[in-house]
Short mmCIF file of C-alpha atoms in Angstrom, two decimals:
data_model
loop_
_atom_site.label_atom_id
_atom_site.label_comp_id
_atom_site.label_asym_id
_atom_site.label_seq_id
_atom_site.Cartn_x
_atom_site.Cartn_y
_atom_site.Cartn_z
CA UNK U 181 236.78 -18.18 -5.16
CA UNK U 182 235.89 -19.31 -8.67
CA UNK U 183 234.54 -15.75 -9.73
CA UNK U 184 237.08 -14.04 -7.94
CA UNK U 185 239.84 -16.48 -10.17
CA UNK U 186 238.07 -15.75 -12.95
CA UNK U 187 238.29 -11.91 -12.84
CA UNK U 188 234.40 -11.50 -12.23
CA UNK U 189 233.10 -9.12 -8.77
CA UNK U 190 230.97 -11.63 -6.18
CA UNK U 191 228.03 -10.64 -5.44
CA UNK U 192 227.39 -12.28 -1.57
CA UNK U 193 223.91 -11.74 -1.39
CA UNK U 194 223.46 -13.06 -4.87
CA UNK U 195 225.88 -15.89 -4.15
CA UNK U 196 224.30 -16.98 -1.05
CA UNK U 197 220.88 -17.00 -2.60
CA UNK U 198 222.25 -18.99 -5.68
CA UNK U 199 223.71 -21.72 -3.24
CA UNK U 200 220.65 -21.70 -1.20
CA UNK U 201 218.38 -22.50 -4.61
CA UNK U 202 220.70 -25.56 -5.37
CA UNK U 203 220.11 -27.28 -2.34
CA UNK U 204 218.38 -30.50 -3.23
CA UNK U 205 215.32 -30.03 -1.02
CA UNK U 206 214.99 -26.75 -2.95
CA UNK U 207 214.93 -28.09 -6.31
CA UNK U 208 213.03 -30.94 -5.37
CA UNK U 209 210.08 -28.65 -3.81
CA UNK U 210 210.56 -26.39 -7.31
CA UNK U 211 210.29 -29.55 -9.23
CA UNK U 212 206.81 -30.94 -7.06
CA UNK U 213 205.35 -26.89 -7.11
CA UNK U 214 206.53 -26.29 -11.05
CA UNK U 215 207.96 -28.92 -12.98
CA UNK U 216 211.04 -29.70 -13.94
CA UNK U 217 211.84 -29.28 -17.52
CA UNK U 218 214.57 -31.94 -18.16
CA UNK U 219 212.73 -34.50 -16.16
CA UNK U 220 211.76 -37.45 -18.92
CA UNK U 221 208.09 -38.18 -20.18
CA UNK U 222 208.14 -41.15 -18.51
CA UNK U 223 209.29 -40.89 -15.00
CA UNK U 224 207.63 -39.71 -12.17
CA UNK U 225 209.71 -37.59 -10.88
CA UNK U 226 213.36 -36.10 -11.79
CA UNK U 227 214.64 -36.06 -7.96
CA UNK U 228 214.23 -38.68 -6.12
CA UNK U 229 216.21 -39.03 -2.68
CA UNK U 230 219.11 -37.20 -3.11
CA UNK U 231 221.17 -39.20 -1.33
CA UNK U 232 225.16 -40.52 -2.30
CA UNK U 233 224.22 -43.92 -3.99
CA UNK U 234 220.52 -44.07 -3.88
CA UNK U 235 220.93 -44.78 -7.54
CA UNK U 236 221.58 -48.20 -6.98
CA UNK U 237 218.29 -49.29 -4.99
CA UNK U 238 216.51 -48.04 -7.90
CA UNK U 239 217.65 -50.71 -10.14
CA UNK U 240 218.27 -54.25 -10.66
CA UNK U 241 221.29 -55.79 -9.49
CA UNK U 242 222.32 -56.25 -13.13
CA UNK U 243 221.80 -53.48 -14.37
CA UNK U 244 223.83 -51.71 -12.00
CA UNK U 245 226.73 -53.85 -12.97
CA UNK U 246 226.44 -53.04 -16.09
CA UNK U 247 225.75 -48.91 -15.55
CA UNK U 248 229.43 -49.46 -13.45
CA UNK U 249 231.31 -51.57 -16.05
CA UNK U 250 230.02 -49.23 -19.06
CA UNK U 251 230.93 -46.25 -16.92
CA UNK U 252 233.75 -47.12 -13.64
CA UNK U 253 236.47 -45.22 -15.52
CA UNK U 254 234.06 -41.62 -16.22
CA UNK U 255 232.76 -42.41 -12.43
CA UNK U 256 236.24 -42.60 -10.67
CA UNK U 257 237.40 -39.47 -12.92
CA UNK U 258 234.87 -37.47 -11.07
CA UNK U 259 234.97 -38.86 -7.63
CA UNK U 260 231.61 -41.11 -7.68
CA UNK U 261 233.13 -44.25 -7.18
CA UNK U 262 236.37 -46.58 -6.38
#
């Protein structure tokens, strides 16, 4: 609907194939076969579970506080949190 707003002719094969390649199992299974490129020197891994809140299992109690004072108002601008 975005492409069609925009002025620009949808490809649906194309489209379809660009949605599938998003998925986060896809890019996850790119990023084990070949890398990802934005993924910093030293993590492990750029995806990790994929899941809505995962984030905050990953680190300390405190720092999560802090990650949600430093950022609430961004976060509840684009829907990630209360």
């Amino acid at each position: 609907e975005m492409l069609k707003h925009i002025g620009m002719s949808v490809d649906e094969d194309r489209l379809d194939r660009a949605v599938r390649f998003s998925s986060f199992s896809e890019v996850k299974s790119q990023e084990e076969r070949d890398g990802f490129i934005e993924k910093s020197a030293t993590a492990e891994r750029f995806f990790h579970a994929g899941g809505s809140g995962t984030w905050r299992t990953q680190i300390s109690p405190e720092a999560a506080d802090r990650f949600l004072r430093t950022h609430r108002k961004t976060m509840r601008a684009y829907g990630y949190t209360l």
